[in-house]
CSV table of C-alpha atoms in Angstrom, one decimal:
chain,number,residue,atom,x,y,z
A,20,MET,CA,182.7,67.6,181.8
A,21,SER,CA,181.2,63.6,181.8
A,22,ASN,CA,181.1,61.7,178.7
A,23,SER,CA,177.2,61.8,178.1
A,24,THR,CA,177.0,65.5,178.2
A,25,VAL,CA,179.6,65.7,175.2
A,26,ILE,CA,177.7,63.0,173.5
A,27,ASP,CA,174.5,65.2,174.2
A,28,CYS,CA,176.4,68.2,172.6
A,29,VAL,CA,177.6,66.5,169.6
A,30,CYS,CA,174.0,65.1,169.2
A,31,ASP,CA,172.7,68.7,169.2
A,32,CYS,CA,175.2,70.0,166.6
A,33,LYS,CA,174.4,67.2,164.5
A,34,ARG,CA,170.9,67.8,164.5
A,35,PHE,CA,171.7,71.5,164.0
A,36,VAL,CA,174.0,70.8,161.4
A,37,ASP,CA,171.3,68.5,159.7
A,38,ALA,CA,168.3,71.2,160.4
A,39,ILE,CA,170.9,73.7,158.3
A,40,PHE,CA,171.4,71.1,155.4
A,41,CYS,CA,167.6,70.7,155.1
A,42,PHE,CA,167.0,74.3,155.3
A,43,VAL,CA,169.7,74.9,152.6
A,44,PHE,CA,168.5,72.0,150.6
A,45,LEU,CA,164.9,73.3,150.6
A,46,LEU,CA,165.8,77.1,150.1
A,47,ILE,CA,168.1,76.3,146.8
A,48,PRO,CA,164.9,74.9,144.7
A,49,LEU,CA,163.2,77.7,145.9
A,50,ALA,CA,165.7,80.3,144.8
A,51,VAL,CA,166.1,78.5,141.3
A,52,VAL,CA,162.1,79.0,141.0
A,53,ILE,CA,162.2,82.7,142.0
A,54,THR,CA,165.2,83.2,139.7
A,55,SER,CA,163.6,81.7,137.0
A,56,ALA,CA,160.5,83.8,137.7
A,57,ILE,CA,162.6,87.0,137.5
A,58,PHE,CA,164.3,86.0,134.4
A,59,TYR,CA,160.9,85.0,132.8
A,60,TYR,CA,159.3,88.1,133.7
A,61,GLN,CA,162.4,90.3,132.7
A,62,LEU,CA,163.2,88.5,129.4
A,63,ILE,CA,159.8,87.1,127.8
A,64,TYR,CA,156.5,88.8,130.0
A,65,LYS,CA,157.8,92.3,130.4
A,66,PRO,CA,158.8,92.6,126.7
A,67,LYS,CA,155.4,91.4,125.6
A,68,GLN,CA,153.6,93.7,127.8
A,69,ASP,CA,155.5,96.4,126.5
A,70,LEU,CA,154.9,95.4,123.0
A,71,ALA,CA,151.4,95.1,123.6
A,72,LYS,CA,151.4,98.5,125.0
A,73,ARG,CA,153.3,100.1,122.2
A,74,GLU,CA,150.5,98.4,119.6
A,75,GLN,CA,147.7,99.6,122.0
A,76,MET,CA,148.7,103.2,121.8
A,77,ASN,CA,149.3,103.4,118.0
A,78,VAL,CA,145.7,101.6,117.8
A,79,ASP,CA,144.8,104.5,120.3
A,80,ASP,CA,146.8,107.0,118.0
A,81,GLU,CA,144.9,105.8,114.9
A,82,THR,CA,141.3,105.6,116.3
A,83,LEU,CA,142.2,109.4,117.5
A,84,SER,CA,143.1,110.3,113.8
A,85,LEU,CA,140.1,108.5,112.4
A,86,GLN,CA,137.9,110.4,115.2
A,87,GLY,CA,139.6,113.6,114.3
A,88,LYS,CA,138.8,113.3,110.6
A,89,GLU,CA,135.5,111.9,111.2
A,90,GLU,CA,134.5,114.8,113.3
A,91,GLY,CA,136.0,117.2,110.8
A,92,ARG,CA,134.0,115.6,108.3
A,93,GLN,CA,131.2,115.6,110.2
A,94,SER,CA,131.6,119.6,111.1
A,95,GLU,CA,132.3,120.3,107.5
A,96,GLU,CA,128.6,118.2,106.3
A,97,SER,CA,126.8,120.4,109.2
A,98,GLY,CA,128.6,123.3,107.6
A,99,ASN,CA,127.1,122.3,104.7
A,100,ARG,CA,124.0,121.4,106.1
A,101,ARG,CA,123.5,125.0,107.4
A,102,ARG,CA,124.6,126.9,104.4
A,103,ARG,CA,122.0,124.7,102.4
A,104,GLY,CA,119.3,125.3,105.0
A,105,LEU,CA,120.1,129.3,105.0
A,106,GLU,CA,120.0,129.2,101.4
A,107,LEU,CA,116.6,127.1,101.4
A,108,GLU,CA,115.5,129.8,104.0
A,109,GLU,CA,116.2,132.6,101.6
A,110,THR,CA,114.5,130.9,98.5
A,111,VAL,CA,111.2,130.1,100.8
A,112,LEU,CA,111.1,133.8,102.0
A,113,LYS,CA,111.8,134.9,98.3
A,114,GLN,CA,109.1,132.7,97.3
A,115,ARG,CA,106.7,133.7,100.0
A,116,GLN,CA,107.2,137.4,99.3
A,117,GLU,CA,106.3,136.5,95.6
A,118,TYR,CA,103.4,134.8,96.6
A,119,ASP,CA,102.2,137.7,98.6
A,120,GLU,CA,102.9,139.8,95.9
A,121,MET,CA,100.6,137.5,93.8
A,122,GLU,CA,97.9,137.4,96.3
A,123,GLU,CA,97.9,141.0,96.7
A,124,ASN,CA,97.6,141.8,92.8
A,125,ARG,CA,94.9,138.8,92.9
A,126,SER,CA,92.9,140.3,95.8
A,127,LYS,CA,93.1,143.8,93.5
A,128,ARG,CA,92.1,142.0,90.3
A,129,ILE,CA,89.2,140.4,92.2
A,130,SER,CA,88.2,143.5,93.7
A,131,GLU,CA,88.4,145.2,90.5
A,132,GLU,CA,86.5,142.2,88.8
A,133,GLU,CA,83.8,142.3,91.7
A,134,GLY,CA,83.2,146.0,91.2
A,135,LYS,CA,82.8,145.1,87.3
A,136,MET,CA,80.5,142.5,88.3
A,137,LYS,CA,78.4,144.5,90.8
A,138,ASP,CA,78.3,147.3,88.1
A,139,LEU,CA,77.0,144.7,85.4
A,140,VAL,CA,74.5,143.3,87.9
A,141,ASP,CA,73.5,146.6,88.9
A,142,GLU,CA,72.6,147.6,85.0
A,143,GLN,CA,70.9,144.1,84.7
A,144,LYS,CA,68.7,144.7,87.3
A,145,LYS,CA,67.4,147.8,85.9
A,146,GLN,CA,67.3,146.2,82.7
A,147,ILE,CA,65.5,143.3,84.6
A,148,GLU,CA,63.0,145.8,86.1
A,149,GLU,CA,62.2,147.4,82.8
A,150,LEU,CA,61.6,144.0,81.3
A,151,GLU,CA,59.2,143.3,84.1
A,152,LYS,CA,57.5,146.6,83.5
A,153,GLU,CA,57.3,145.8,79.8
A,154,VAL,CA,56.1,142.2,80.6
A,155,LYS,CA,53.3,143.7,82.8
A,156,ARG,CA,52.1,146.1,80.5
A,157,ARG,CA,52.3,143.5,77.9
A,158,GLU,CA,50.4,141.0,80.3
A,159,LYS,CA,47.7,143.8,80.6
A,160,THR,CA,47.4,144.0,77.0
A,161,ILE,CA,47.4,140.3,76.3
A,162,ALA,CA,44.6,140.1,79.2
A,163,LYS,CA,42.8,142.6,77.3
A,164,TYR,CA,42.9,140.6,74.2
A,165,GLU,CA,41.9,137.3,75.7
A,166,SER,CA,39.3,138.9,77.4
A,167,THR,CA,38.0,140.0,74.2
A,168,ILE,CA,38.6,136.8,72.6
A,169,HIS,CA,36.7,134.9,75.4
A,170,GLN,CA,33.7,137.0,74.8
A,171,MET,CA,34.2,136.4,71.0
A,172,ARG,CA,34.6,132.8,71.5
A,173,ARG,CA,31.3,132.6,73.6
A,174,ARG,CA,29.7,134.7,71.3
A,175,THR,CA,31.1,132.3,68.3
A,176,LEU,CA,30.0,129.2,70.6
A,177,ASP,CA,26.2,130.8,71.2
A,178,LEU,CA,25.7,131.4,67.4
A,179,ARG,CA,27.4,128.2,66.3
A,180,ASP,CA,24.4,126.7,68.6
A,181,GLN,CA,21.9,128.6,67.5
A,182,LEU,CA,22.9,127.6,63.9
A,183,ARG,CA,23.0,124.0,64.7
A,184,PHE,CA,19.7,124.4,66.6
A,185,HIS,CA,18.1,125.9,63.2
A,186,GLN,CA,19.6,123.4,61.2
A,187,ASN,CA,18.6,120.5,63.1
A,188,PRO,CA,16.4,121.4,66.0
A,189,SER,CA,15.2,118.0,66.7
A,190,GLU,CA,18.8,116.9,68.1
A,191,TYR,CA,17.9,120.2,70.9
A,192,LEU,CA,14.6,118.8,71.9
A,193,ASP,CA,14.3,118.9,75.9
A,194,TYR,CA,14.6,115.9,77.9
A,195,ALA,CA,11.3,114.0,78.4
A,196,ASP,CA,9.6,115.1,82.0
A,197,ARG,CA,9.7,111.7,83.1
A,198,PRO,CA,12.4,109.2,81.5
A,199,SER,CA,11.1,105.8,81.1
A,200,LEU,CA,13.5,102.8,82.2
A,201,ILE,CA,14.6,100.6,79.3
A,202,ARG,CA,16.5,98.2,81.1
A,203,SER,CA,17.9,96.9,84.5
A,204,ILE,CA,21.2,95.1,84.1
A,205,ALA,CA,22.4,93.1,87.0
A,206,THR,CA,26.1,93.0,86.2
A,207,GLU,CA,28.2,89.5,86.4
A,208,ALA,CA,31.1,90.8,89.2
A,209,THR,CA,31.1,89.1,92.4
A,210,GLY,CA,33.1,89.6,95.3
A,211,SER,CA,34.2,87.2,98.3
A,212,SER,CA,30.6,87.0,99.4
A,213,ALA,CA,27.5,86.2,97.4
A,214,ALA,CA,26.9,89.9,97.0
A,215,LYS,CA,27.9,91.7,93.3
A,216,ARG,CA,30.8,94.3,93.6
A,217,PRO,CA,29.9,98.1,93.3
A,218,VAL,CA,29.9,99.6,90.0
A,219,ASN,CA,33.1,102.0,89.9
A,220,GLY,CA,33.2,103.2,86.2
A,221,MET,CA,31.2,103.1,82.7
A,222,ALA,CA,32.0,104.3,79.7
A,223,VAL,CA,30.4,104.2,76.0
A,224,VAL,CA,31.9,103.5,72.9
A,225,GLU,CA,29.8,103.4,69.8
A,226,LYS,CA,27.0,100.8,71.0
A,227,SER,CA,29.1,99.4,73.4
A,228,LEU,CA,28.8,99.8,77.5
A,229,PHE,CA,31.9,99.4,79.2
A,230,VAL,CA,31.6,98.5,83.2
A,231,ILE,CA,34.2,98.4,85.6
A,232,HIS,CA,34.1,97.3,89.4
A,233,SER,CA,35.6,97.7,92.8
A,234,LEU,CA,38.5,95.9,93.5
A,235,SER,CA,38.2,93.9,90.2
A,236,SER,CA,40.7,93.8,87.0
A,237,GLU,CA,37.8,92.9,84.8
A,238,ILE,CA,36.1,95.0,82.6
A,239,GLU,CA,32.4,94.0,81.1
A,240,VAL,CA,31.1,94.7,77.8
A,241,TYR,CA,27.2,95.2,77.2
A,242,ASP,CA,25.5,96.0,73.9
A,243,LEU,CA,23.3,98.9,74.3
A,244,THR,CA,20.9,97.3,71.5
A,245,THR,CA,20.5,93.9,72.9
A,246,PHE,CA,21.5,94.8,76.6
A,247,ALA,CA,23.5,91.2,76.4
A,248,LEU,CA,26.9,90.6,78.0
A,249,THR,CA,29.2,90.4,74.7
A,250,ASP,CA,32.7,90.4,76.1
A,251,GLN,CA,35.0,90.4,79.1
A,252,PHE,CA,38.8,91.3,79.4
A,253,PRO,CA,41.2,92.1,81.9
A,254,VAL,CA,42.8,95.1,82.8
A,255,PRO,CA,46.5,95.3,83.2
A,256,MET,CA,48.8,96.3,86.0
A,257,VAL,CA,45.3,97.9,87.8
A,258,THR,CA,44.4,96.5,91.1
A,259,ASP,CA,42.0,98.7,92.3
A,260,PRO,CA,39.9,100.3,89.4
A,261,MET,CA,38.5,104.0,90.6
A,262,ASP,CA,36.7,105.5,87.3
A,263,MET,CA,36.7,105.0,83.6
A,264,THR,CA,35.8,107.1,80.9
A,265,SER,CA,35.8,107.2,76.9
A,266,CYS,CA,36.7,109.9,74.3
A,267,ALA,CA,34.4,111.1,71.8
A,268,GLY,CA,37.3,111.4,69.2
A,269,THR,CA,38.9,107.9,69.5
A,270,SER,CA,37.5,104.4,70.1
A,271,CYS,CA,39.6,104.3,73.1
A,272,ILE,CA,38.5,103.9,77.1
A,273,PHE,CA,40.4,105.6,79.6
A,274,VAL,CA,40.8,103.6,83.2
A,275,LEU,CA,42.3,105.1,86.7
A,276,GLY,CA,43.3,102.4,88.9
A,277,ARG,CA,45.7,101.8,91.7
A,278,VAL,CA,48.7,99.5,90.8
A,279,ASP,CA,50.2,99.5,94.0
A,280,PRO,CA,49.0,97.3,96.7
A,281,SER,CA,49.8,100.0,99.2
A,282,GLY,CA,47.3,102.2,97.6
A,283,LYS,CA,50.1,105.1,97.3
A,284,SER,CA,50.0,105.7,93.5
A,285,SER,CA,47.8,105.2,90.6
A,286,ARG,CA,47.8,105.3,86.7
A,287,ILE,CA,45.8,106.1,83.7
A,288,LEU,CA,45.6,103.4,80.9
A,289,ARG,CA,44.4,104.1,77.7
A,290,MET,CA,43.2,101.0,76.0
A,291,GLU,CA,41.5,99.9,72.8
A,292,ALA,CA,37.7,98.8,72.6
A,293,HIS,CA,39.0,95.1,72.0
A,294,GLY,CA,41.3,95.2,75.3
A,295,SER,CA,44.9,95.5,74.4
A,296,LEU,CA,46.9,98.4,75.9
A,297,ILE,CA,48.1,101.2,74.1
A,298,LEU,CA,49.9,103.5,76.7
A,299,ASP,CA,49.6,104.1,80.3
A,300,TRP,CA,51.0,107.1,82.5
A,301,PHE,CA,51.2,107.9,86.3
A,302,SER,CA,48.0,110.2,87.4
A,303,GLY,CA,50.1,112.6,90.0
A,304,GLY,CA,48.1,111.1,92.9
A,305,ASN,CA,46.5,108.0,94.5
A,306,SER,CA,42.9,108.7,94.2
A,307,GLY,CA,40.8,110.5,92.0
A,308,ARG,CA,38.2,110.6,89.1
A,309,LEU,CA,38.3,110.9,85.2
A,310,SER,CA,36.3,112.6,82.3
A,311,THR,CA,37.2,113.7,78.9
A,312,HIS,CA,37.0,116.7,76.9
A,313,GLU,CA,35.8,117.1,73.2
A,314,ALA,CA,39.1,118.2,72.3
A,315,ARG,CA,40.6,114.6,72.8
A,316,THR,CA,41.5,115.5,76.4
A,317,VAL,CA,41.6,113.4,79.7
A,318,VAL,CA,40.4,115.3,82.9
A,319,CYS,CA,41.6,113.8,86.0
A,320,LEU,CA,40.8,115.0,89.5
A,321,LEU,CA,43.1,114.2,92.0
A,322,ILE,CA,40.8,114.3,95.4
A,323,GLU,CA,43.8,114.2,97.9
A,324,ARG,CA,45.9,116.8,96.1
A,325,MET,CA,43.2,119.1,95.3
A,326,VAL,CA,44.0,119.4,91.5
A,327,VAL,CA,42.4,118.9,88.6
A,328,CYS,CA,45.1,117.9,85.8
A,329,GLU,CA,44.2,117.7,82.1
A,330,PHE,CA,46.1,115.4,79.8
A,331,SER,CA,46.0,115.0,76.2
A,332,ASP,CA,45.1,111.4,75.0
A,333,ASP,CA,49.0,110.3,74.6
A,334,GLY,CA,49.6,111.3,78.5
A,335,ARG,CA,51.3,114.7,78.1
A,336,LEU,CA,50.4,117.2,80.7
A,337,LEU,CA,48.7,120.0,79.5
A,338,HIS,CA,47.1,122.0,81.8
A,339,THR,CA,46.6,122.1,85.9
A,340,VAL,CA,43.7,123.8,88.0
A,341,ARG,CA,44.5,123.9,91.4
A,342,LEU,CA,41.2,124.3,93.6
A,343,SER,CA,41.4,127.7,95.8
A,344,PRO,CA,41.4,127.1,99.6
A,345,GLU,CA,39.7,130.1,99.8
A,346,ALA,CA,36.7,128.8,97.8
A,347,CYS,CA,35.9,125.8,100.7
A,348,LEU,CA,35.8,123.2,97.9
A,349,ASN,CA,36.3,120.6,100.6
A,350,ASN,CA,36.1,117.0,99.2
A,351,PRO,CA,35.9,117.3,95.6
A,352,LEU,CA,34.1,114.4,93.9
A,353,HIS,CA,34.1,114.9,90.3
A,354,ALA,CA,35.0,117.5,87.3
A,355,ILE,CA,34.3,117.9,83.8
A,356,LYS,CA,35.9,120.3,81.4
A,357,VAL,CA,32.8,122.3,79.7
A,358,ASN,CA,34.7,124.3,77.3
A,359,ASP,CA,38.3,125.8,76.8
A,360,PHE,CA,37.9,128.2,79.8
A,361,HIS,CA,35.8,126.8,82.6
A,362,VAL,CA,35.4,123.3,84.8
A,363,VAL,CA,32.4,122.0,86.3
A,364,LEU,CA,33.1,120.9,89.7
A,365,SER,CA,31.1,119.0,92.3
A,366,HIS,CA,32.2,118.9,96.1
A,367,GLY,CA,30.9,117.6,99.5
A,368,HIS,CA,30.9,114.7,101.5
A,369,SER,CA,30.8,114.9,104.9
A,370,GLN,CA,28.1,116.9,106.7
A,371,GLU,CA,30.3,119.7,108.0
A,372,ASP,CA,31.0,120.1,104.0
A,373,HIS,CA,29.4,122.4,101.7
A,374,HIS,CA,27.8,120.4,98.9
A,375,ARG,CA,27.9,122.0,95.6
A,376,VAL,CA,28.2,122.2,91.8
A,377,CYS,CA,30.7,125.1,90.9
A,378,LEU,CA,32.1,126.5,87.6
A,379,LEU,CA,35.7,127.1,88.0
A,380,SER,CA,38.0,129.2,85.8
A,381,VAL,CA,40.8,127.3,84.5
A,382,ASP,CA,43.4,129.9,85.0
A,383,GLY,CA,42.7,130.4,89.1
A,384,GLY,CA,40.4,127.6,90.3
A,385,GLY,CA,37.9,130.1,91.8
A,386,VAL,CA,34.1,129.5,91.9
A,387,LEU,CA,32.8,132.1,89.2
A,388,ARG,CA,29.2,130.4,89.7
A,389,ASP,CA,27.7,127.3,92.2
A,390,CYS,CA,24.7,125.7,92.7
A,391,SER,CA,23.9,124.2,96.1
A,392,GLU,CA,20.0,124.8,96.7
A,393,LEU,CA,17.3,123.6,94.4
A,394,THR,CA,15.4,126.9,94.9
A,395,LYS,CA,12.2,126.0,92.9
A,396,ARG,CA,11.7,123.1,95.7
A,397,ARG,CA,12.9,125.2,98.4
A,398,LEU,CA,9.2,123.8,100.3
A,399,LEU,CA,10.8,120.2,100.4
A,400,PRO,CA,13.2,118.8,103.0
A,401,ASP,CA,15.5,117.9,100.3
A,402,ASP,CA,16.4,120.9,98.5
A,403,ARG,CA,20.0,120.7,98.7
A,404,PHE,CA,22.7,118.6,97.1
A,405,ASP,CA,24.0,115.5,99.3
A,406,ASN,CA,26.9,113.9,98.0
A,407,PRO,CA,26.7,115.1,94.4
A,408,ILE,CA,29.1,112.3,93.2
A,409,CYS,CA,28.9,112.5,89.5
A,410,VAL,CA,28.4,115.3,87.0
A,411,VAL,CA,28.2,115.3,83.0
A,412,GLY,CA,27.6,117.4,80.3
A,413,GLY,CA,24.0,117.4,78.5
A,414,ARG,CA,22.5,119.3,75.6
A,415,ARG,CA,23.2,123.0,75.1
A,416,GLY,CA,25.3,123.3,77.9
A,417,SER,CA,23.3,121.8,80.5
A,418,VAL,CA,24.8,119.6,83.4
A,419,LEU,CA,23.1,116.4,84.7
A,420,VAL,CA,24.1,115.7,88.5
A,421,ALA,CA,24.2,112.4,90.3
A,422,ASP,CA,23.0,113.4,93.9
A,423,ARG,CA,23.9,110.3,95.6
A,424,ASP,CA,22.6,110.3,99.0
A,425,ASN,CA,19.1,112.0,97.8
A,426,ARG,CA,18.9,109.2,95.3
A,427,ARG,CA,18.3,111.3,91.9
A,428,ILE,CA,19.7,112.9,88.9
A,429,VAL,CA,19.1,116.5,88.8
A,430,LEU,CA,19.1,118.7,86.0
A,431,LEU,CA,20.9,122.1,85.8
A,432,ASN,CA,21.0,124.7,82.7
A,433,SER,CA,24.3,126.1,81.6
A,434,SER,CA,24.3,128.9,84.2
A,435,LEU,CA,24.2,126.1,86.7
A,436,LYS,CA,20.8,127.1,87.9
A,437,TYR,CA,18.3,124.4,88.7
A,438,GLU,CA,15.8,123.3,86.0
A,439,ARG,CA,14.2,120.0,87.5
A,440,ILE,CA,14.6,116.8,88.8
A,441,LEU,CA,15.1,114.3,86.0
A,442,ILE,CA,15.2,111.1,87.8
A,443,GLU,CA,14.3,110.1,91.5
A,444,ALA,CA,13.6,107.3,93.7
A,445,GLU,CA,10.7,105.8,94.6
A,446,ARG,CA,8.2,107.8,96.6
A,447,GLY,CA,5.6,105.2,97.6
A,448,PRO,CA,3.1,102.5,96.2
A,449,PHE,CA,1.6,105.5,94.0
A,450,THR,CA,4.6,106.2,91.9
A,451,ASP,CA,3.6,106.2,88.5
A,452,HIS,CA,6.7,106.6,86.6
A,453,ASP,CA,10.1,104.5,86.3
A,454,SER,CA,12.8,105.7,89.0
A,455,ILE,CA,15.8,104.6,90.7
A,456,PRO,CA,15.0,101.9,93.4
A,457,THR,CA,15.1,103.0,97.1
A,458,ASP,CA,17.6,100.4,98.3
A,459,THR,CA,20.1,101.7,95.9
A,460,PHE,CA,22.1,104.9,95.1
A,461,PRO,CA,23.4,106.3,91.9
A,462,GLU,CA,27.1,106.9,91.7
A,463,ARG,CA,28.0,107.3,87.9
A,464,ILE,CA,26.1,108.5,84.8
A,465,CYS,CA,27.0,108.8,81.2
A,466,PHE,CA,25.4,109.2,77.7
A,467,ASP,CA,25.2,106.6,75.1
A,468,GLU,CA,26.2,107.9,71.5
A,469,THR,CA,23.2,109.3,70.3
A,470,GLY,CA,22.5,111.2,73.7
A,471,HIS,CA,18.9,110.1,73.7
A,472,GLN,CA,19.9,107.2,76.4
A,473,LEU,CA,21.1,108.1,79.7
A,474,VAL,CA,22.9,105.1,81.5
A,475,VAL,CA,23.1,105.2,85.4
A,476,ALA,CA,25.2,102.9,87.8
A,477,VAL,CA,23.5,102.4,91.3
A,478,ASN,CA,25.0,100.5,94.1
A,479,GLY,CA,23.5,99.3,97.3
A,480,PHE,CA,25.1,99.7,100.5
A,481,SER,CA,25.4,97.4,103.6
A,482,PRO,CA,26.3,98.8,107.0
A,483,ASP,CA,28.4,95.3,107.3
A,484,ARG,CA,29.7,95.1,103.7
A,485,GLY,CA,29.6,98.6,102.5
A,486,ARG,CA,29.0,99.3,98.8
A,487,GLN,CA,27.6,96.3,97.0
A,488,ASP,CA,25.4,95.1,94.4
A,489,GLY,CA,26.4,97.0,91.6
A,490,ARG,CA,23.5,97.5,88.4
A,491,ILE,CA,23.0,99.2,85.2
A,492,LEU,CA,19.9,101.6,84.6
A,493,VAL,CA,19.1,102.8,81.1
A,494,PHE,CA,16.7,105.4,80.4
A,495,ASP,CA,15.3,106.9,77.8
A,496,LEU,CA,15.5,110.4,77.4
A,497,ARG,CA,13.3,111.5,74.5
A,498,LEU,CA,9.8,112.9,74.6
């Protein structure tokens, strides 16, 4: 073997030993680390883990114990609630049974009471029927007595009239055949144009004549001796006066007028002769006419309601007369009360209406007597009433009628029979007596306090402006 080969072997062995030495040198620290890790795990980490597990097991045991206790408490409470629910259900069931028993008892009591009430009602019905029969019997008796009293009263009135006639016959003289015109008064109220306003109402108190016009709130006062204008005063509240009258028992005037601009309501005003308002009250309608009776009562005809209302002078409604539809009392115009039992009514406006003056009963409103034709003038073309707009009671039960469209004043007797035409329009150039001008229409009439003068309100008419130019005519009725 050569030297180079030996050297090479020696070098290889040296390198091998160096390699082993390096490996061992590197393996010793690794072994130390591994050993340290094993010791740390066995001596420190594992005991800690075991301790943590034991503590967790203790906590879990306590938690399970608490859960068991909570579940026991909840089950106990649930049992208590079920027991209380059962007890409550038993209580409710008992109460329902008691309520059902009470309802049953109450139903029995109600049925018993209903039976008693039914028996009582039946008994009361029988008593009412007996009372109604008794009332009807007494009503028949009262009607007989009233009829007898009425006949006796009429007889008394006739005897009183005859006695007064014998005591003072001058007061019961007939009216003049041709009443003379004393004075023609042109009233003062003017409208929007130059024409005078039409007269809507008149009233006489002592020696004064009160005049009111359409759409005017002023009352004019004239002296019936001198015929001069003596006073003017306003009417409160009223915007459109419709009528005016006075009562013989008082020194007052009564005005009927609309107070609502829409014209849907009207009031009756009682005023002193010098113009102060005493009181007012609702008429019951929106359009009508007024008159008075000797017993200090105010008679108001409500045109649209077909009713005649009787008021006391302090505004109390005393009586109502409803106009019977079967009597064909279309378009009523004026009504006056002639005695305690009868009303005289005029009606008729259009061509289709009956134009009549009728005597009505205050009880039923039916027509007892009427007058529509002037039978004594049957040969003349104007022998029928045409718009009899105003009526007034005269001497010995007579009735004067303002026959508007025929332009005349007609006299009827106490039986509403035609007597004669008292005043009429001019008939031509040969008219030899005072009369109503042909261009005017009589619309209101009244007497003075003596009954010797007839005051007639006449109004003109224009197709363009309608009613206008109101005037007052005063006639002397004495023979």
